[in-house]
Coordinates of C-alpha atoms in Angstrom, one line a residue:
X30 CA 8.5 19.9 0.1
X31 CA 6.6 17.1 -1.9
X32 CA 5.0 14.7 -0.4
X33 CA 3.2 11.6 -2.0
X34 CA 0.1 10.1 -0.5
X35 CA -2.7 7.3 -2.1
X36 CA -5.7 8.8 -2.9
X37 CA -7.3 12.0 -2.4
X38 CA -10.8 11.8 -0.5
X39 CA -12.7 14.6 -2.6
X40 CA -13.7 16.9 -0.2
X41 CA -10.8 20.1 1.1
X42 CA -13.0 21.4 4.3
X43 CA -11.2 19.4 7.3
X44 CA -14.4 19.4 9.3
X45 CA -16.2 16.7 6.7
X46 CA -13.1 14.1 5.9
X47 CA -11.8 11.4 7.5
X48 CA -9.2 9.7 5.0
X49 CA -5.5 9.8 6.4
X50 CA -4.2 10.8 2.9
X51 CA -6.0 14.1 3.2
X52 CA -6.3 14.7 6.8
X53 CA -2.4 15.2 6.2
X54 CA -2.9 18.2 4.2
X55 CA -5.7 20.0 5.8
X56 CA -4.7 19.3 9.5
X57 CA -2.3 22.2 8.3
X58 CA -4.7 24.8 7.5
X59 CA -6.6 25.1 10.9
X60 CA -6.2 25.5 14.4
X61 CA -7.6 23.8 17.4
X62 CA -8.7 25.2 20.6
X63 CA -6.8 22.6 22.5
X64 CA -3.9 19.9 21.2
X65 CA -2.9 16.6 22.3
X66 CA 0.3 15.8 23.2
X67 CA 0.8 12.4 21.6
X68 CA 3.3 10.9 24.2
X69 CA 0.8 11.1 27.6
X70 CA -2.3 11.8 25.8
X71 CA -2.4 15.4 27.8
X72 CA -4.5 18.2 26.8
X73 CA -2.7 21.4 26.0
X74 CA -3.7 24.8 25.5
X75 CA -3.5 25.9 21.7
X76 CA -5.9 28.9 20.2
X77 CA -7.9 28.5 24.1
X78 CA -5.0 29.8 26.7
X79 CA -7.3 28.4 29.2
X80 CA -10.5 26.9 29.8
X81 CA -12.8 25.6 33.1
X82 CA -15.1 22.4 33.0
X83 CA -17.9 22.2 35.4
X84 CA -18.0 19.3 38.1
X85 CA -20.6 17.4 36.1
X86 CA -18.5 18.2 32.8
X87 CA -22.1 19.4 31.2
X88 CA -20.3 22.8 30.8
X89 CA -16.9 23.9 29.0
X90 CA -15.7 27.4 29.0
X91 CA -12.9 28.3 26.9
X92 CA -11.1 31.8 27.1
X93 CA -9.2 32.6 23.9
X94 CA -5.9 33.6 22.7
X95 CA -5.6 37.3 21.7
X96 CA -4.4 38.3 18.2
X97 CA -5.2 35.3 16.2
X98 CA -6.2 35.8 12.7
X99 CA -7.5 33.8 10.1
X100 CA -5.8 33.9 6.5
X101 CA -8.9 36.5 5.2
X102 CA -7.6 39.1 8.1
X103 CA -10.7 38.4 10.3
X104 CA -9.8 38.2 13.9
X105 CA -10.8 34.7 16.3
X106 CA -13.7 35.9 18.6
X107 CA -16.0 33.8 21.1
X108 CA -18.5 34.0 18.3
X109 CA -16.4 32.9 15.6
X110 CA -16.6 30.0 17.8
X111 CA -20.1 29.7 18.0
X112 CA -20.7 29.8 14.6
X113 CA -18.6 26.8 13.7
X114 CA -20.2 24.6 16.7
X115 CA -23.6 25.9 15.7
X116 CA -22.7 24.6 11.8
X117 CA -21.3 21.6 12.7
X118 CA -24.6 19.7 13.3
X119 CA -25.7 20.7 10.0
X120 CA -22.6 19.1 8.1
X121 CA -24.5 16.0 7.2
X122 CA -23.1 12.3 5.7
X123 CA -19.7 13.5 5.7
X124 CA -19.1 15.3 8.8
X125 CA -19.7 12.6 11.0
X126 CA -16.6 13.2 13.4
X127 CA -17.7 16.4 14.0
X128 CA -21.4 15.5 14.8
X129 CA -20.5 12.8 16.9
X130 CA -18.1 15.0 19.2
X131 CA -20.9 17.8 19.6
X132 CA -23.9 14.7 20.2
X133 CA -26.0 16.5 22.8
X134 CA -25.1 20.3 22.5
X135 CA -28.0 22.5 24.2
X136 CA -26.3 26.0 23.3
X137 CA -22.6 27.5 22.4
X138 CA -22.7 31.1 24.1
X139 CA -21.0 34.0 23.7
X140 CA -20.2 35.5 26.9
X141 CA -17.7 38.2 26.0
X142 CA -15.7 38.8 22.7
X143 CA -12.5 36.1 24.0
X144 CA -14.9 33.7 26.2
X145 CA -17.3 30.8 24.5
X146 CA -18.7 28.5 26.7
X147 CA -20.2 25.8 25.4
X148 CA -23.0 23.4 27.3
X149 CA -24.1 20.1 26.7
X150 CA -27.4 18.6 27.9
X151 CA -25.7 15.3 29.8
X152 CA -22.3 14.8 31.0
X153 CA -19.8 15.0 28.0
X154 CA -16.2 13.6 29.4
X155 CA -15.3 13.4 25.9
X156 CA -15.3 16.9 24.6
X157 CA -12.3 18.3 25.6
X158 CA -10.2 16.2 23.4
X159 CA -12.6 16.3 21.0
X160 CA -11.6 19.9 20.9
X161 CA -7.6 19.3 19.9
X162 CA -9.2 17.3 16.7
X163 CA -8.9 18.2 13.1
X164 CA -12.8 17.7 12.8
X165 CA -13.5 20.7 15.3
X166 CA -10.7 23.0 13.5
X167 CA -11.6 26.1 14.1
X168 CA -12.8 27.7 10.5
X169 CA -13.4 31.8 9.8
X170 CA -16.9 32.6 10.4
X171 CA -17.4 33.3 6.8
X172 CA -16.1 29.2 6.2
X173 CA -18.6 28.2 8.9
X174 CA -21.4 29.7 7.3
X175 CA -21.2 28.3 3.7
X176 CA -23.2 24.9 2.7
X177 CA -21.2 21.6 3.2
X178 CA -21.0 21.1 -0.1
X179 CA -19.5 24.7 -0.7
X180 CA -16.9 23.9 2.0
X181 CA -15.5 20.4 0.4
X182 CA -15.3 21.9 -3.0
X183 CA -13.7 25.5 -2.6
X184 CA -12.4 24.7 0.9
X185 CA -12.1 26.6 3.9
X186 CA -10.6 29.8 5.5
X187 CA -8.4 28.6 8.3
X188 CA -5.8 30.5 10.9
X189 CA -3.3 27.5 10.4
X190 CA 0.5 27.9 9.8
X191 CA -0.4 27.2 5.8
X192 CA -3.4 28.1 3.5
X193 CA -4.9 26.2 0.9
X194 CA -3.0 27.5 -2.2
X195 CA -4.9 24.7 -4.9
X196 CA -6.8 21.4 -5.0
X197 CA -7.0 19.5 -8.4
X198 CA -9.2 16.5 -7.4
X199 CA -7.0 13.0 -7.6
X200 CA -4.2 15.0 -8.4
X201 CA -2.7 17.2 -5.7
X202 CA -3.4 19.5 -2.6
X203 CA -0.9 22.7 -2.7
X204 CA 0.0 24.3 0.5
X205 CA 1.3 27.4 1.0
X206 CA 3.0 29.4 4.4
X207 CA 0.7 31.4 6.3
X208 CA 2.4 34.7 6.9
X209 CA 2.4 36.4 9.9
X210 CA 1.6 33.3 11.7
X211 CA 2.4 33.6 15.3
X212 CA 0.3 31.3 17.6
X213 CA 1.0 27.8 17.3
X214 CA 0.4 25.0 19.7
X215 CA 2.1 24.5 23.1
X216 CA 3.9 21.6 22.1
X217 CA 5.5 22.9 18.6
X218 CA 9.2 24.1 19.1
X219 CA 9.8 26.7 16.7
X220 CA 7.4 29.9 17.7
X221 CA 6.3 32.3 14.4
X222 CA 5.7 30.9 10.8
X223 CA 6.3 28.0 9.6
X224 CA 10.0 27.3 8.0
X225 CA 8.4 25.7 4.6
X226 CA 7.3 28.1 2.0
X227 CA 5.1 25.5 0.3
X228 CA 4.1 21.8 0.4
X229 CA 2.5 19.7 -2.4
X230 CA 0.6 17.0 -1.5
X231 CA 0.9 14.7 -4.9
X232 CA -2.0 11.9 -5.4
X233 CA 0.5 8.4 -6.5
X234 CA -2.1 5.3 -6.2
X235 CA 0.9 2.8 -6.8
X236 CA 2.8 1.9 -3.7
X237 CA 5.9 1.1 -6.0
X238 CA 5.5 4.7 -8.0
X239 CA 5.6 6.2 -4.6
X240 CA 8.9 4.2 -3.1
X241 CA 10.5 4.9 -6.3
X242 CA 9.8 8.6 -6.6
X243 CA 11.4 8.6 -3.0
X244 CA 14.5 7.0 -3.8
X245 CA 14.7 8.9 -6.8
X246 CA 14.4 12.3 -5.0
X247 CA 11.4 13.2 -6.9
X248 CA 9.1 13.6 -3.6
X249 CA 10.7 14.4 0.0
X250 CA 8.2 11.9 1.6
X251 CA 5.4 9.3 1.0
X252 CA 2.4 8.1 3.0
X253 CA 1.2 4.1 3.6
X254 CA 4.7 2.7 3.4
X255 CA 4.3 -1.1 2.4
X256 CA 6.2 -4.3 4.5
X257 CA 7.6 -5.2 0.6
X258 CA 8.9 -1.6 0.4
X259 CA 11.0 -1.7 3.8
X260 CA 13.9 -3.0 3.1
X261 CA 15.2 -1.0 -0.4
X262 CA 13.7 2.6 1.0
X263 CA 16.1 1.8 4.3
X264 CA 18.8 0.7 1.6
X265 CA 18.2 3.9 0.0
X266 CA 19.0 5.8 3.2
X267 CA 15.4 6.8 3.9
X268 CA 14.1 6.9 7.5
X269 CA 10.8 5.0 8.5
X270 CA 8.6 6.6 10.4
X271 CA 5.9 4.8 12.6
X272 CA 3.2 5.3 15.3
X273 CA 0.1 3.1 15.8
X274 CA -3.1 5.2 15.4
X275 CA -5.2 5.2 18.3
X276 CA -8.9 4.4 18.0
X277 CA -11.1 2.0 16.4
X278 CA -8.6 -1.0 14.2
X279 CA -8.8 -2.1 10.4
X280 CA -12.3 -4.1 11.2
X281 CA -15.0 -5.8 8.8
X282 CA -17.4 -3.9 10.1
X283 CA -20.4 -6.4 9.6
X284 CA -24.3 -4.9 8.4
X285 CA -26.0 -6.4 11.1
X286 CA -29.0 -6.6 9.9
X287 CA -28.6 -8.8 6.7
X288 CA -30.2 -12.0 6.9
X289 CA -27.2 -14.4 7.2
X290 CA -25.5 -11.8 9.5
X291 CA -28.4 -11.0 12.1
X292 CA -27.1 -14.5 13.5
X293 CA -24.4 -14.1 16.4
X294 CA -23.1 -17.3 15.4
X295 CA -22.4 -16.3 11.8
X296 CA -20.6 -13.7 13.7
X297 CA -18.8 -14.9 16.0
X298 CA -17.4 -17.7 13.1
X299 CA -16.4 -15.4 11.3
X300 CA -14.5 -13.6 13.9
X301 CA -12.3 -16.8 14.7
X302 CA -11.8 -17.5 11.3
X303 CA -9.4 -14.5 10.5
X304 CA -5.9 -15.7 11.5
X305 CA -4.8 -11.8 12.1
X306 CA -1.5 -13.2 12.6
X307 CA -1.2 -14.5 9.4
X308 CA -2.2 -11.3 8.2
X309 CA 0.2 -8.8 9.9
X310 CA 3.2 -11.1 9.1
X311 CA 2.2 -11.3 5.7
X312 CA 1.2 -7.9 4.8
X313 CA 1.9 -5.2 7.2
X314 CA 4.5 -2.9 8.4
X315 CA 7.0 -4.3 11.1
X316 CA 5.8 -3.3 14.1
X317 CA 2.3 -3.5 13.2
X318 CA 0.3 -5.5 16.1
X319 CA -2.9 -7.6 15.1
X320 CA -5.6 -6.5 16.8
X321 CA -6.3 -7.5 20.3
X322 CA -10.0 -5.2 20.5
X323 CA -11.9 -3.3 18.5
X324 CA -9.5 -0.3 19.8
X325 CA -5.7 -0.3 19.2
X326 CA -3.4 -0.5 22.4
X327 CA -2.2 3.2 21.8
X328 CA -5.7 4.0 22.8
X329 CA -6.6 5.5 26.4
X330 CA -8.3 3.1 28.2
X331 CA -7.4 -0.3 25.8
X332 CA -8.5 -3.2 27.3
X333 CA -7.3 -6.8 25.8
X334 CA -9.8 -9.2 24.6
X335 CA -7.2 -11.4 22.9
X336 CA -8.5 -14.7 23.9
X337 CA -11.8 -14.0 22.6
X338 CA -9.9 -13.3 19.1
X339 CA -7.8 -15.7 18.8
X340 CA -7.6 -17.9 15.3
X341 CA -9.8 -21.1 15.5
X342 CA -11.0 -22.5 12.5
X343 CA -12.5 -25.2 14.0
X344 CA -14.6 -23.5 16.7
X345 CA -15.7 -21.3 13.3
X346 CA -17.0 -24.4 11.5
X347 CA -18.7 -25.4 14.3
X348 CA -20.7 -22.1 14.7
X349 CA -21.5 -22.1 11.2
X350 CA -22.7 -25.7 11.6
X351 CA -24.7 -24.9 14.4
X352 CA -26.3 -21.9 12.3
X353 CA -27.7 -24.5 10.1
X354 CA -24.9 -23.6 7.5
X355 CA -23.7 -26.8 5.9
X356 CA -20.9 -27.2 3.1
X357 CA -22.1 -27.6 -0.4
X358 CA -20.2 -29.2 -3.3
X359 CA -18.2 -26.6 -4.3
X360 CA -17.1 -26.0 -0.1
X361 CA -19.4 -23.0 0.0
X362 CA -22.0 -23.6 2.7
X363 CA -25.5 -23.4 1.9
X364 CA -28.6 -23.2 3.8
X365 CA -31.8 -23.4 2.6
X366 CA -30.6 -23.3 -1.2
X367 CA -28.8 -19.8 -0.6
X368 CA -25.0 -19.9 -0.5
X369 CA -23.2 -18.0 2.4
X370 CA -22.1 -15.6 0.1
X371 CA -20.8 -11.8 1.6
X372 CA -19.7 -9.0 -0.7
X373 CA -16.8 -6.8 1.3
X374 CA -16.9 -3.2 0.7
X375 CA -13.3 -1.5 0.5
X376 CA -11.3 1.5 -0.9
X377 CA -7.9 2.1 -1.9
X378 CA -6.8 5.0 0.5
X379 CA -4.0 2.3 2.0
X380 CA -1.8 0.4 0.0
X381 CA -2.2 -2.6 2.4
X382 CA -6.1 -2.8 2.1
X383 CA -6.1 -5.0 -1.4
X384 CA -3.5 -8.1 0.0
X385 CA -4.8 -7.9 3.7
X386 CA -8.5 -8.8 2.3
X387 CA -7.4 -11.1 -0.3
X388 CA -6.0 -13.3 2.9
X389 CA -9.0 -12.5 4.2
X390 CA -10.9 -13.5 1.6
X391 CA -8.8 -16.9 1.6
X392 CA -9.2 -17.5 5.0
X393 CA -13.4 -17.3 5.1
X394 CA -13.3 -19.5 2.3
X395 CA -11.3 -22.4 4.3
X396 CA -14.4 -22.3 6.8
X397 CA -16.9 -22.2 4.0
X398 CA -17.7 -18.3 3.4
X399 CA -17.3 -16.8 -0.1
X400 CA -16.7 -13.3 0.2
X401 CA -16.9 -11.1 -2.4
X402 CA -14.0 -8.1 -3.1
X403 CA -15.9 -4.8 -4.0
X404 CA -13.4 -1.7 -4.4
X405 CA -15.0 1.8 -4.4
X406 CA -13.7 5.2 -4.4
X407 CA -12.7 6.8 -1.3
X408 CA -14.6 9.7 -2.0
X409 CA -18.0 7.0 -1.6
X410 CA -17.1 6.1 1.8
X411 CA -19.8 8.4 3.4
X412 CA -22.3 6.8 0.6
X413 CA -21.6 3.6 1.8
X414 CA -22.0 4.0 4.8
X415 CA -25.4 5.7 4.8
X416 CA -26.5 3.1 2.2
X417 CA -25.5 0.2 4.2
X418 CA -25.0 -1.5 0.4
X419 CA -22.8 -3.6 2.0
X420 CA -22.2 -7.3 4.2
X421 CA -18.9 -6.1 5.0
X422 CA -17.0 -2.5 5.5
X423 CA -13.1 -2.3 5.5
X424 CA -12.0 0.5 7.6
X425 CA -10.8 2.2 11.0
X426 CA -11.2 5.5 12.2
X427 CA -8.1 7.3 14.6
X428 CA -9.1 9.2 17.6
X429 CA -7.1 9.2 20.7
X430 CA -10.3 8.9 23.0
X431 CA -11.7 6.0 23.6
X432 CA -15.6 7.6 23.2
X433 CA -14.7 6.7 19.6
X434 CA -16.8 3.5 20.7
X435 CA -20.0 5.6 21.0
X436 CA -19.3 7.3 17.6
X437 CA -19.0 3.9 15.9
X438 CA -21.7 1.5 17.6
X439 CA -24.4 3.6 19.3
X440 CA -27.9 2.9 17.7
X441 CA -28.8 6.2 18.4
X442 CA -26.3 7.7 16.3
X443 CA -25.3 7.1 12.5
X444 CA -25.3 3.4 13.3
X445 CA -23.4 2.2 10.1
X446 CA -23.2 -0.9 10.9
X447 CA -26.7 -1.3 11.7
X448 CA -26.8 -2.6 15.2
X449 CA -30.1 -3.5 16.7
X450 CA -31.4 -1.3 19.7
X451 CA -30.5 -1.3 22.3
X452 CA -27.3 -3.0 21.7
X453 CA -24.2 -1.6 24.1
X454 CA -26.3 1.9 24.0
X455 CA -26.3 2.6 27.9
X456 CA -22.4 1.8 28.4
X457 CA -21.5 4.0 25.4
X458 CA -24.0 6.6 27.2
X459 CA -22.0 6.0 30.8
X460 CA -18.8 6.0 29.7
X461 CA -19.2 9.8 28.3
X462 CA -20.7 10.7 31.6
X463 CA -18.2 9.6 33.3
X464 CA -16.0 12.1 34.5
X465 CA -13.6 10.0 37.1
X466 CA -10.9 8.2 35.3
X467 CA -10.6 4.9 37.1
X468 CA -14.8 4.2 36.3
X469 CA -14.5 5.4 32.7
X470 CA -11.8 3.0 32.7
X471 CA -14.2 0.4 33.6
X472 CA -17.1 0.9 31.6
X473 CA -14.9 1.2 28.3
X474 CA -12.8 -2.1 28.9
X475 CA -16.7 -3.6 29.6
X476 CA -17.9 -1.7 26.2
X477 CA -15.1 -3.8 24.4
X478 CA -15.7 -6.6 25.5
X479 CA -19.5 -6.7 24.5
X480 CA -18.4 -5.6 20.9
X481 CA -16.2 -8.7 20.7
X482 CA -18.2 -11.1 22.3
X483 CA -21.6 -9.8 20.0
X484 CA -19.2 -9.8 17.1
X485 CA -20.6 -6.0 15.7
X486 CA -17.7 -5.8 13.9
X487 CA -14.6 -8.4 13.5
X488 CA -11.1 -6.7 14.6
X489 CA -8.8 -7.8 12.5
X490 CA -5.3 -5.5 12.7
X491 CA -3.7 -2.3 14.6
X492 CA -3.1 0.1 11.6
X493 CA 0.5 1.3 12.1
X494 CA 1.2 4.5 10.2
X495 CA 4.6 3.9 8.5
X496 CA 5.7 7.3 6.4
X497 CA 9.0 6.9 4.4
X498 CA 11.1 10.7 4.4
X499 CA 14.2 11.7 2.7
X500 CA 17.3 11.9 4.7
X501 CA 16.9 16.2 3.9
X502 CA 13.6 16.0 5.4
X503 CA 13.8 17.3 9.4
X504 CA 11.3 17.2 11.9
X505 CA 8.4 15.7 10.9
X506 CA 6.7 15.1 13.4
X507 CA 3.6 12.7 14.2
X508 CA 0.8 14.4 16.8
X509 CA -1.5 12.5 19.1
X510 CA -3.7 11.0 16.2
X511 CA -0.4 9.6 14.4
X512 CA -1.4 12.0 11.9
X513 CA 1.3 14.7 10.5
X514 CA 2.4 18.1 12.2
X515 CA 4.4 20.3 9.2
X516 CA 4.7 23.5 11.5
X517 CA 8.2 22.5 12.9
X518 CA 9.7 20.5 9.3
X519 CA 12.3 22.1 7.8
X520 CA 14.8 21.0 4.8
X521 CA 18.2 20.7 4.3

């Protein structure tokens, strides 16, 4: 099976990357102690049979499956385990997933070979689902104990259902079947190997290379289907795939601590300038939502803050007047002789990024803000960040837990976005303690609600992934993070 995707993010070791396009290859290559099932958001038992959380969920224990084997004949033990949760904290820019779901870790112990129990120094309700995610895949000891840098270049040893057969950077990922593979998920249907013997994985930047090598039957599927595609790959006989992602939305994630940007008015103006609207209809998938929070409604624990983002352009140019912002003869405000000038930070790992910000773009400039397109690499995504060479960040980041809010705007963690202390830090902190559903409830919805009205970051759409696949193609399946499952696809 071929199947085309964007852009490739550089790095093969599915602990450090965070780019859909190659999340859907090495999602294939490693196990999880737990999975998700992606239609009531349940955790499962996957290479852990079983597992025991204490009352103050400080402590997990999991007891392991019996027989599992990675691809380099080394069998999964408790302190196989260990050593990949003892390495994850040492990952660095690009394994930020990882870090954040292990935040506050005292000690990952061995108590017999099939038993790992892992404690955290405060309440952690997260870290059970963290433990069905790609980012926590469980690698070969041998894997876990090579430098980052080694892992995202030569890749990783895995127990998946397929290996890693070759990676030419911008060009493709090769797959191959894992044989002997007999311990798949709960939730997969077909028990044993996998039925494909290989999958490729084929880097096509061009939305309209990609919708034509579908039709054409050169690739079996392709990744970021675009609205302008819809209609000729349905014509074409070609079914359309989508699932919202869960998690944090396509935001501008704003550098709080540039000048023009440490004012909440500036902010908030620019959040009710964005007509998100405008944007979906314009751009996006049918079916795509704009957003209504900083977390998309498939998201446990979603709570609307609609009104607060709804399109105003004149409330916007009244903030910006009451910032001291004041239009100059060209319509770009000025203040103090400096123009209210941002430059936008974005990549091309979705073929909707370029149009949605160049409406963007448009629609700051009707209020009086010139913002600046600046396109970079995916693989520069973790530079960026840790830079902060930027007024504005495109992106959104899938996780189907809504702790994802501590990951992206605690100060006390990477803090991208540069959020002054204290900022939302003790209901991000509460809300992992929390281990009874109905409170956690609570404290999120209140979480999203201080984003919006502080204007961190400005929501702008629900990314919906949309995946075109070729009437032969069976079973592909979407898991709990709208990412891919391959296990159970088969062609005719």
């Amino acid at each position: 099976m071929t199947f085309a995707v964007g852009s490739d993010a550089g790095c093969v070791d599915p602990q450090q990357v965070s780019s859909n396009d190659t999340i859907y290859s090495l999602r294939q290559i490693v196990d999880s102690l737990t999975d998700q099932d992606p239609a009531t958001g349940k955790i499962v038992p996957w290479l852990a049979q079983s597992w025991d959380i204490s009352p103050d969920a400080t402590t997990f224990t999991f007891h392991l499956r019996p027989g599992v084997t990675f691809s380099d004949g080394s069998p999964l033990t408790a302190q196989v385990v260990k050593d990949n949760f003892d390495a994850v904290p040492k990952l660095g820019a690009l394994g930020v997933l990882a870090e954040g779901y292990l935040s506050g870790v005292q000690a990952t112990t061995v108590v017999d070979p099939s038993t790992v129990r892992v404690q955290f120094s405060r309440p952690n309700a997260q870290f059970l689902q963290a433990t069905s995610t790609f980012s926590l895949g469980i690698e070969s000891s041998a894997s876990a104990k090579k430098r980052p840098q080694d892992k995202c270049s030569q890749g990783v040893i895995g127990s998946g259902p397929f290996v890693l057969k070759q990676h030419v950077a911008n060009q493709s990922i090769t797959l191959a079947k894992r044989t002997g593979y007999d311990w798949g998920s709960s939730l997969w249907r077909k028990k044993g190997e996998a039925y494909l013997d290989q999958v490729v994985f084929k880097v096509v930047p061009e939305a309209g290379v990609r919708q034509g090598s579908l039709q054409s039957g050169q690739v079996d599927a392709i990744g970021s289907v675009g609205k302008a595609d819809e209609a000729a790959l349905k014509a074409a006989g070609v079914t359309l795939l989508a699932r919202a992602n869960p998690g944090a939305v396509f935001n501008l994630g704003l550098n709080n601590s540039r000048p023009a940007l440490r004012d909440e008015r500036v902010r908030q103006a620019l959040q009710v300038a964005v007509d998100r609207q405008q944007i979906v209809d314009t751009v996006f998938p049918t079916g795509t939502r704009p957003a209504t929070s900083v977390l998309s409604h498939t998201t446990p624990d979603y709570a609307d803050q609609g009104p607060a983002l709804a399109f105003d352009a004149a409330k916007a140019k009244a903030l910006l007047d009451s910032a001291g912002w004041t239009p100059g003869g060209d319509g770009i405000r000025q203040r103090n002789g400096a123009r209210l000038s941002l430059n936008l930070v974005w990549f091309a790992n979705a073929a909707t990024n370029q149009p949605a910000l160049e409406l963007v773009q448009q629609q700051l400039k009707a209020v009086g803000v010139d913002v600046v397109l600046k396109q970079l690499p995916i693989a520069q995504l973790a530079q960026a960040q840790t830079a902060g060479d930027f007024d504005l960040l495109w992106g959104n980041l899938t996780r189907a837990d809504p702790d994802i809010l501590r990951g992206q705007y605690s100060t006390q963690l990477a803090n991208v976005y540069r959020i002054p202390a204290p900022g939302i830090d003790e209901l991000l902190t509460r809300q992992a303690a929390t281990t009874d559903a109905a409170q956690r409830k609570a404290v999120v919805a209140q979480a999203q609600q201080e984003v919006v009205r502080n204007a961190y970051v400005i929501p702008v759409v629900e990314l919906q992934t949309e995946l075109g696949v070729a009437p032969k193609v069976h079973d592909l399946d979407f898991e709990a993070s709208s990412r891919i499952q391959l296990h159970d696809t088969w062609l005719s």
